[in-house]
Amino acid sequence: MSERMESVSEAGVAGDERRGGFPKVVPAQPGPNFGPFVEAMRTLQDLAVSADAPDEVFARATAQAQQLIELLEPWRAAELRSPAGRVPELPGRGSLLMVPWTMVAAGPDGVRMRGEFRRYHLGGNGAVHGGVLPLLFDDLFGFLVHFAGRAISRTGYLHVNYRKITPLYTPLEVEGTVDRVEGRKTYVSARLKDESGTLLADCEGLMVELLPWQP
């Protein structure tokens, strides 16, 4: 795969007529405190699903969480106004929904991302929850379509093969490619591996270009 990297804005498809009814996403440039804020919130997510504390500790945590809610509530923004999900250089693009992975190579030949899963992603017995892997693959497929120069597309289907247990706190890599194009349909695939090259899961999917009136 080519190591050429482009920003999301640089690789965008030409013309709004190829976006369907999808709004144009512009990368955000938040201040230097946004990245640490997102990382702190990810750690809180990990602790929320792993802490075994006395009830009074949960009561104090609830009170402090309520203070944080009150601090941020006046700044609630509409879609595409918040920087979350629009900061390409941050893991998961600064979105808590996305897994905290970073793109390391992207271009017309494919996309590669690296990262690891955290306690928040635990399914059971040390393994990543099976429902998290489709999220990783689906996010990757969106980038595949983007960097291949295809128009804005929605997911038609995903088919995931779980080959081995995917571990937490382990450096992993996922690589995806466009396999073929048929009109509005872009057929894609991806492979999730550990550092030794062991295949943990693979996925094939269909991305369908939006028609002009489709959101």
PDB file of C-alpha atoms in Angstrom:
ATOM      1  CA  MET A   1       0.000   0.000   0.000  1.00  0.00           C
ATOM      2  CA  SER A   2       1.147   3.511  -0.705  1.00  0.00           C
ATOM      3  CA  GLU A   3       2.436   5.433   2.300  1.00  0.00           C
ATOM      4  CA  ARG A   4       1.095   8.692   0.871  1.00  0.00           C
ATOM      5  CA  MET A   5      -0.986  10.573   3.385  1.00  0.00           C
ATOM      6  CA  GLU A   6      -3.569  13.224   2.677  1.00  0.00           C
ATOM      7  CA  SER A   7      -5.816  15.123   5.000  1.00  0.00           C
ATOM      8  CA  VAL A   8      -9.528  14.495   4.820  1.00  0.00           C
ATOM      9  CA  SER A   9     -10.052  17.916   3.302  1.00  0.00           C
ATOM     10  CA  GLU A  10      -7.329  17.457   0.676  1.00  0.00           C
ATOM     11  CA  ALA A  11      -8.696  14.162  -0.613  1.00  0.00           C
ATOM     12  CA  GLY A  12     -12.336  15.164  -0.865  1.00  0.00           C
ATOM     13  CA  VAL A  13     -14.308  14.337  -3.975  1.00  0.00           C
ATOM     14  CA  ALA A  14     -14.894  17.253  -6.303  1.00  0.00           C
ATOM     15  CA  GLY A  15     -18.186  19.076  -6.417  1.00  0.00           C
ATOM     16  CA  ASP A  16     -21.140  19.247  -4.079  1.00  0.00           C
ATOM     17  CA  GLU A  17     -23.189  17.367  -6.684  1.00  0.00           C
ATOM     18  CA  ARG A  18     -21.368  14.201  -5.581  1.00  0.00           C
ATOM     19  CA  ARG A  19     -22.351  14.559  -1.943  1.00  0.00           C
ATOM     20  CA  GLY A  20     -26.027  13.619  -2.216  1.00  0.00           C
ATOM     21  CA  GLY A  21     -27.786  15.420   0.606  1.00  0.00           C
ATOM     22  CA  PHE A  22     -24.825  14.913   2.931  1.00  0.00           C
ATOM     23  CA  PRO A  23     -23.437  18.121   4.488  1.00  0.00           C
ATOM     24  CA  LYS A  24     -19.854  19.074   3.798  1.00  0.00           C
ATOM     25  CA  VAL A  25     -17.569  18.164   6.694  1.00  0.00           C
ATOM     26  CA  VAL A  26     -14.780  20.656   7.352  1.00  0.00           C
ATOM     27  CA  PRO A  27     -11.887  19.642   9.656  1.00  0.00           C
ATOM     28  CA  ALA A  28     -11.969  21.497  12.970  1.00  0.00           C
ATOM     29  CA  GLN A  29      -9.020  23.291  14.530  1.00  0.00           C
ATOM     30  CA  PRO A  30      -9.730  23.373  18.264  1.00  0.00           C
ATOM     31  CA  GLY A  31      -7.308  24.752  20.815  1.00  0.00           C
ATOM     32  CA  PRO A  32      -4.539  22.659  22.396  1.00  0.00           C
ATOM     33  CA  ASN A  33      -6.731  21.596  25.331  1.00  0.00           C
ATOM     34  CA  PHE A  34      -9.260  19.643  23.277  1.00  0.00           C
ATOM     35  CA  GLY A  35      -7.011  16.610  22.710  1.00  0.00           C
ATOM     36  CA  PRO A  36      -6.191  16.156  26.425  1.00  0.00           C
ATOM     37  CA  PHE A  37      -9.890  16.652  27.232  1.00  0.00           C
ATOM     38  CA  VAL A  38     -10.870  13.798  24.902  1.00  0.00           C
ATOM     39  CA  GLU A  39      -8.166  11.540  26.322  1.00  0.00           C
ATOM     40  CA  ALA A  40      -9.318  12.286  29.875  1.00  0.00           C
ATOM     41  CA  MET A  41     -12.883  11.414  28.869  1.00  0.00           C
ATOM     42  CA  ARG A  42     -11.690   8.139  27.346  1.00  0.00           C
ATOM     43  CA  THR A  43      -9.979   7.276  30.624  1.00  0.00           C
ATOM     44  CA  LEU A  44     -13.207   8.086  32.454  1.00  0.00           C
ATOM     45  CA  GLN A  45     -15.022   5.683  30.132  1.00  0.00           C
ATOM     46  CA  ASP A  46     -12.488   2.993  31.023  1.00  0.00           C
ATOM     47  CA  LEU A  47     -12.966   3.678  34.730  1.00  0.00           C
ATOM     48  CA  ALA A  48     -16.745   3.786  34.460  1.00  0.00           C
ATOM     49  CA  VAL A  49     -16.780   0.157  33.278  1.00  0.00           C
ATOM     50  CA  SER A  50     -13.958  -1.087  35.519  1.00  0.00           C
ATOM     51  CA  ALA A  51     -14.214   0.697  38.891  1.00  0.00           C
ATOM     52  CA  ASP A  52     -15.312  -1.353  41.897  1.00  0.00           C
ATOM     53  CA  ALA A  53     -15.561   1.412  44.481  1.00  0.00           C
ATOM     54  CA  PRO A  54     -17.541   1.961  47.697  1.00  0.00           C
ATOM     55  CA  ASP A  55     -20.949   3.505  47.172  1.00  0.00           C
ATOM     56  CA  GLU A  56     -19.846   6.821  48.680  1.00  0.00           C
ATOM     57  CA  VAL A  57     -17.105   7.056  46.027  1.00  0.00           C
ATOM     58  CA  PHE A  58     -19.700   6.594  43.290  1.00  0.00           C
ATOM     59  CA  ALA A  59     -21.770   9.302  44.964  1.00  0.00           C
ATOM     60  CA  ARG A  60     -18.809  11.719  44.886  1.00  0.00           C
ATOM     61  CA  ALA A  61     -18.065  10.775  41.279  1.00  0.00           C
ATOM     62  CA  THR A  62     -21.686  11.417  40.342  1.00  0.00           C
ATOM     63  CA  ALA A  63     -21.565  14.856  41.931  1.00  0.00           C
ATOM     64  CA  GLN A  64     -18.375  15.734  40.093  1.00  0.00           C
ATOM     65  CA  ALA A  65     -19.791  14.401  36.830  1.00  0.00           C
ATOM     66  CA  GLN A  66     -22.845  16.585  37.358  1.00  0.00           C
ATOM     67  CA  GLN A  67     -20.569  19.604  37.771  1.00  0.00           C
ATOM     68  CA  LEU A  68     -18.909  18.735  34.469  1.00  0.00           C
ATOM     69  CA  ILE A  69     -22.302  18.411  32.797  1.00  0.00           C
ATOM     70  CA  GLU A  70     -23.312  21.837  34.087  1.00  0.00           C
ATOM     71  CA  LEU A  71     -20.019  23.292  32.835  1.00  0.00           C
ATOM     72  CA  LEU A  72     -20.408  21.910  29.307  1.00  0.00           C
ATOM     73  CA  GLU A  73     -24.177  22.079  28.825  1.00  0.00           C
ATOM     74  CA  PRO A  74     -24.230  25.754  27.728  1.00  0.00           C
ATOM     75  CA  TRP A  75     -21.777  24.854  24.976  1.00  0.00           C
ATOM     76  CA  ARG A  76     -23.792  22.028  23.423  1.00  0.00           C
ATOM     77  CA  ALA A  77     -23.518  22.458  19.632  1.00  0.00           C
ATOM     78  CA  ALA A  78     -25.303  21.135  16.582  1.00  0.00           C
ATOM     79  CA  GLU A  79     -23.849  18.448  14.335  1.00  0.00           C
ATOM     80  CA  LEU A  80     -20.691  19.585  12.510  1.00  0.00           C
ATOM     81  CA  ARG A  81     -20.211  22.472  14.926  1.00  0.00           C
ATOM     82  CA  SER A  82     -18.526  20.499  17.691  1.00  0.00           C
ATOM     83  CA  PRO A  83     -14.893  19.557  16.974  1.00  0.00           C
ATOM     84  CA  ALA A  84     -15.562  15.941  18.014  1.00  0.00           C
ATOM     85  CA  GLY A  85     -15.126  13.720  14.961  1.00  0.00           C
ATOM     86  CA  ARG A  86     -13.560  16.532  12.925  1.00  0.00           C
ATOM     87  CA  VAL A  87      -9.950  16.535  14.135  1.00  0.00           C
ATOM     88  CA  PRO A  88      -8.112  14.093  11.828  1.00  0.00           C
ATOM     89  CA  GLU A  89      -4.834  14.206  13.743  1.00  0.00           C
ATOM     90  CA  LEU A  90      -6.399  12.922  16.986  1.00  0.00           C
ATOM     91  CA  PRO A  91      -7.122   9.238  17.680  1.00  0.00           C
ATOM     92  CA  GLY A  92     -10.649   8.524  16.570  1.00  0.00           C
ATOM     93  CA  ARG A  93     -10.720  12.046  15.121  1.00  0.00           C
ATOM     94  CA  GLY A  94     -11.511  13.299  18.618  1.00  0.00           C
ATOM     95  CA  SER A  95     -14.808  11.392  18.820  1.00  0.00           C
ATOM     96  CA  LEU A  96     -15.539   9.218  21.851  1.00  0.00           C
ATOM     97  CA  LEU A  97     -17.769   7.027  19.678  1.00  0.00           C
ATOM     98  CA  MET A  98     -14.913   6.044  17.385  1.00  0.00           C
ATOM     99  CA  VAL A  99     -12.195   3.678  18.560  1.00  0.00           C
ATOM    100  CA  PRO A 100      -9.032   5.691  19.395  1.00  0.00           C
ATOM    101  CA  TRP A 101      -7.023   4.648  16.360  1.00  0.00           C
ATOM    102  CA  THR A 102      -4.824   6.772  14.109  1.00  0.00           C
ATOM    103  CA  MET A 103      -4.487   6.667  10.333  1.00  0.00           C
ATOM    104  CA  VAL A 104      -0.897   5.940   9.298  1.00  0.00           C
ATOM    105  CA  ALA A 105      -1.222   5.541   5.516  1.00  0.00           C
ATOM    106  CA  ALA A 106      -3.927   6.529   3.055  1.00  0.00           C
ATOM    107  CA  GLY A 107      -4.357   6.976  -0.648  1.00  0.00           C
ATOM    108  CA  PRO A 108      -6.142   5.514  -3.672  1.00  0.00           C
ATOM    109  CA  ASP A 109      -4.540   2.111  -3.010  1.00  0.00           C
ATOM    110  CA  GLY A 110      -6.000   1.784   0.468  1.00  0.00           C
ATOM    111  CA  VAL A 111      -6.003   2.908   4.077  1.00  0.00           C
ATOM    112  CA  ARG A 112      -4.098   1.647   7.116  1.00  0.00           C
ATOM    113  CA  MET A 113      -4.784   2.488  10.762  1.00  0.00           C
ATOM    114  CA  ARG A 114      -3.061   1.535  14.000  1.00  0.00           C
ATOM    115  CA  GLY A 115      -4.173   1.518  17.601  1.00  0.00           C
ATOM    116  CA  GLU A 116      -5.322  -0.632  20.447  1.00  0.00           C
ATOM    117  CA  PHE A 117      -8.540  -1.383  22.265  1.00  0.00           C
ATOM    118  CA  ARG A 118      -9.054  -0.282  25.860  1.00  0.00           C
ATOM    119  CA  ARG A 119     -10.985  -1.566  28.881  1.00  0.00           C
ATOM    120  CA  TYR A 120     -14.055   0.299  27.623  1.00  0.00           C
ATOM    121  CA  HIS A 121     -14.118  -2.094  24.645  1.00  0.00           C
ATOM    122  CA  LEU A 122     -14.091  -5.286  26.749  1.00  0.00           C
ATOM    123  CA  GLY A 123     -16.555  -7.980  25.794  1.00  0.00           C
ATOM    124  CA  GLY A 124     -15.488 -10.686  28.243  1.00  0.00           C
ATOM    125  CA  ASN A 125     -12.543 -12.806  29.343  1.00  0.00           C
ATOM    126  CA  GLY A 126      -9.999 -10.273  28.095  1.00  0.00           C
ATOM    127  CA  ALA A 127     -11.402 -10.077  24.569  1.00  0.00           C
ATOM    128  CA  VAL A 128     -12.669  -7.068  22.650  1.00  0.00           C
ATOM    129  CA  HIS A 129     -16.467  -7.020  22.370  1.00  0.00           C
ATOM    130  CA  GLY A 130     -17.509  -8.482  19.032  1.00  0.00           C
ATOM    131  CA  GLY A 131     -19.713  -5.479  18.305  1.00  0.00           C
ATOM    132  CA  VAL A 132     -16.753  -3.090  18.409  1.00  0.00           C
ATOM    133  CA  LEU A 133     -14.988  -4.597  15.408  1.00  0.00           C
ATOM    134  CA  PRO A 134     -17.751  -3.720  12.908  1.00  0.00           C
ATOM    135  CA  LEU A 135     -17.488  -0.117  14.141  1.00  0.00           C
ATOM    136  CA  LEU A 136     -13.757  -0.105  13.375  1.00  0.00           C
ATOM    137  CA  PHE A 137     -14.281  -1.647   9.946  1.00  0.00           C
ATOM    138  CA  ASP A 138     -17.188   0.627   9.055  1.00  0.00           C
ATOM    139  CA  ASP A 139     -15.182   3.718   9.952  1.00  0.00           C
ATOM    140  CA  LEU A 140     -12.274   2.461   7.862  1.00  0.00           C
ATOM    141  CA  PHE A 141     -14.549   1.777   4.881  1.00  0.00           C
ATOM    142  CA  GLY A 142     -15.747   5.361   4.913  1.00  0.00           C
ATOM    143  CA  PHE A 143     -12.137   6.489   4.565  1.00  0.00           C
ATOM    144  CA  LEU A 144     -11.503   3.946   1.814  1.00  0.00           C
ATOM    145  CA  VAL A 145     -14.281   5.414  -0.292  1.00  0.00           C
ATOM    146  CA  HIS A 146     -13.071   8.924   0.462  1.00  0.00           C
ATOM    147  CA  PHE A 147      -9.432   8.387  -0.494  1.00  0.00           C
ATOM    148  CA  ALA A 148     -10.422   6.406  -3.593  1.00  0.00           C
ATOM    149  CA  GLY A 149     -12.104   9.580  -4.837  1.00  0.00           C
ATOM    150  CA  ARG A 150     -15.570   8.075  -4.795  1.00  0.00           C
ATOM    151  CA  ALA A 151     -18.648  10.127  -3.996  1.00  0.00           C
ATOM    152  CA  ILE A 152     -20.151  10.208  -0.510  1.00  0.00           C
ATOM    153  CA  SER A 153     -21.500   6.739   0.277  1.00  0.00           C
ATOM    154  CA  ARG A 154     -23.468   4.894   2.919  1.00  0.00           C
ATOM    155  CA  THR A 155     -22.836   1.361   4.133  1.00  0.00           C
ATOM    156  CA  GLY A 156     -24.873  -1.262   2.294  1.00  0.00           C
ATOM    157  CA  TYR A 157     -23.621  -4.190   4.344  1.00  0.00           C
ATOM    158  CA  LEU A 158     -20.744  -5.475   6.450  1.00  0.00           C
ATOM    159  CA  HIS A 159     -19.715  -9.098   6.854  1.00  0.00           C
ATOM    160  CA  VAL A 160     -17.201  -9.731   9.634  1.00  0.00           C
ATOM    161  CA  ASN A 161     -15.257 -12.953  10.111  1.00  0.00           C
ATOM    162  CA  TYR A 162     -13.913 -13.370  13.645  1.00  0.00           C
ATOM    163  CA  ARG A 163     -10.763 -15.439  13.156  1.00  0.00           C
ATOM    164  CA  LYS A 164      -9.148 -15.196  16.600  1.00  0.00           C
ATOM    165  CA  ILE A 165      -9.729 -13.445  19.914  1.00  0.00           C
ATOM    166  CA  THR A 166      -8.929  -9.735  19.607  1.00  0.00           C
ATOM    167  CA  PRO A 167      -7.073  -8.664  22.784  1.00  0.00           C
ATOM    168  CA  LEU A 168      -7.193  -5.438  24.751  1.00  0.00           C
ATOM    169  CA  TYR A 169      -4.156  -3.173  25.256  1.00  0.00           C
ATOM    170  CA  THR A 170      -2.287  -4.722  22.342  1.00  0.00           C
ATOM    171  CA  PRO A 171      -0.889  -2.768  19.361  1.00  0.00           C
ATOM    172  CA  LEU A 172      -2.888  -3.755  16.289  1.00  0.00           C
ATOM    173  CA  GLU A 173      -3.191  -2.698  12.671  1.00  0.00           C
ATOM    174  CA  VAL A 174      -6.098  -2.707  10.241  1.00  0.00           C
ATOM    175  CA  GLU A 175      -5.666  -2.345   6.493  1.00  0.00           C
ATOM    176  CA  GLY A 176      -8.411  -1.888   3.920  1.00  0.00           C
ATOM    177  CA  THR A 177      -8.649  -1.819   0.150  1.00  0.00           C
ATOM    178  CA  VAL A 178     -11.198  -1.130  -2.562  1.00  0.00           C
ATOM    179  CA  ASP A 179     -11.760  -4.439  -4.319  1.00  0.00           C
ATOM    180  CA  ARG A 180     -13.980  -3.378  -7.206  1.00  0.00           C
ATOM    181  CA  VAL A 181     -16.401  -0.706  -8.346  1.00  0.00           C
ATOM    182  CA  GLU A 182     -19.727  -1.280 -10.084  1.00  0.00           C
ATOM    183  CA  GLY A 183     -21.584   1.929 -10.838  1.00  0.00           C
ATOM    184  CA  ARG A 184     -22.656   3.426  -7.513  1.00  0.00           C
ATOM    185  CA  LYS A 185     -21.385   0.382  -5.623  1.00  0.00           C
ATOM    186  CA  THR A 186     -17.916   0.207  -4.080  1.00  0.00           C
ATOM    187  CA  TYR A 187     -16.920  -3.215  -2.758  1.00  0.00           C
ATOM    188  CA  VAL A 188     -14.331  -3.019   0.018  1.00  0.00           C
ATOM    189  CA  SER A 189     -12.484  -5.334   2.387  1.00  0.00           C
ATOM    190  CA  ALA A 190     -10.207  -5.042   5.416  1.00  0.00           C
ATOM    191  CA  ARG A 191      -8.000  -7.155   7.640  1.00  0.00           C
ATOM    192  CA  LEU A 192      -7.202  -6.709  11.347  1.00  0.00           C
ATOM    193  CA  LYS A 193      -3.843  -8.109  12.474  1.00  0.00           C
ATOM    194  CA  ASP A 194      -1.517  -8.043  15.454  1.00  0.00           C
ATOM    195  CA  GLU A 195       2.153  -7.039  15.271  1.00  0.00           C
ATOM    196  CA  SER A 196       3.196 -10.566  14.324  1.00  0.00           C
ATOM    197  CA  GLY A 197       0.876 -10.494  11.323  1.00  0.00           C
ATOM    198  CA  THR A 198      -1.669 -12.889  12.809  1.00  0.00           C
ATOM    199  CA  LEU A 199      -5.101 -12.328  11.295  1.00  0.00           C
ATOM    200  CA  LEU A 200      -7.640 -11.583  14.037  1.00  0.00           C
ATOM    201  CA  ALA A 201     -10.631 -10.591  11.920  1.00  0.00           C
ATOM    202  CA  ASP A 202     -11.479  -9.615   8.388  1.00  0.00           C
ATOM    203  CA  CYS A 203     -14.420  -7.873   6.833  1.00  0.00           C
ATOM    204  CA  GLU A 204     -15.999  -7.298   3.452  1.00  0.00           C
ATOM    205  CA  GLY A 205     -18.519  -4.599   2.762  1.00  0.00           C
ATOM    206  CA  LEU A 206     -20.523  -2.666   0.239  1.00  0.00           C
ATOM    207  CA  MET A 207     -20.594   1.127   0.121  1.00  0.00           C
ATOM    208  CA  VAL A 208     -23.305   2.734  -2.026  1.00  0.00           C
ATOM    209  CA  GLU A 209     -23.017   6.252  -3.410  1.00  0.00           C
ATOM    210  CA  LEU A 210     -25.767   8.624  -2.314  1.00  0.00           C
ATOM    211  CA  LEU A 211     -28.224   9.953  -4.833  1.00  0.00           C
ATOM    212  CA  PRO A 212     -28.657  13.756  -4.902  1.00  0.00           C
ATOM    213  CA  TRP A 213     -31.638  13.728  -2.546  1.00  0.00           C
ATOM    214  CA  GLN A 214     -30.396  11.068  -0.118  1.00  0.00           C
ATOM    215  CA  PRO A 215     -29.110  12.178   3.308  1.00  0.00           C
TER     216      PRO A 215
END
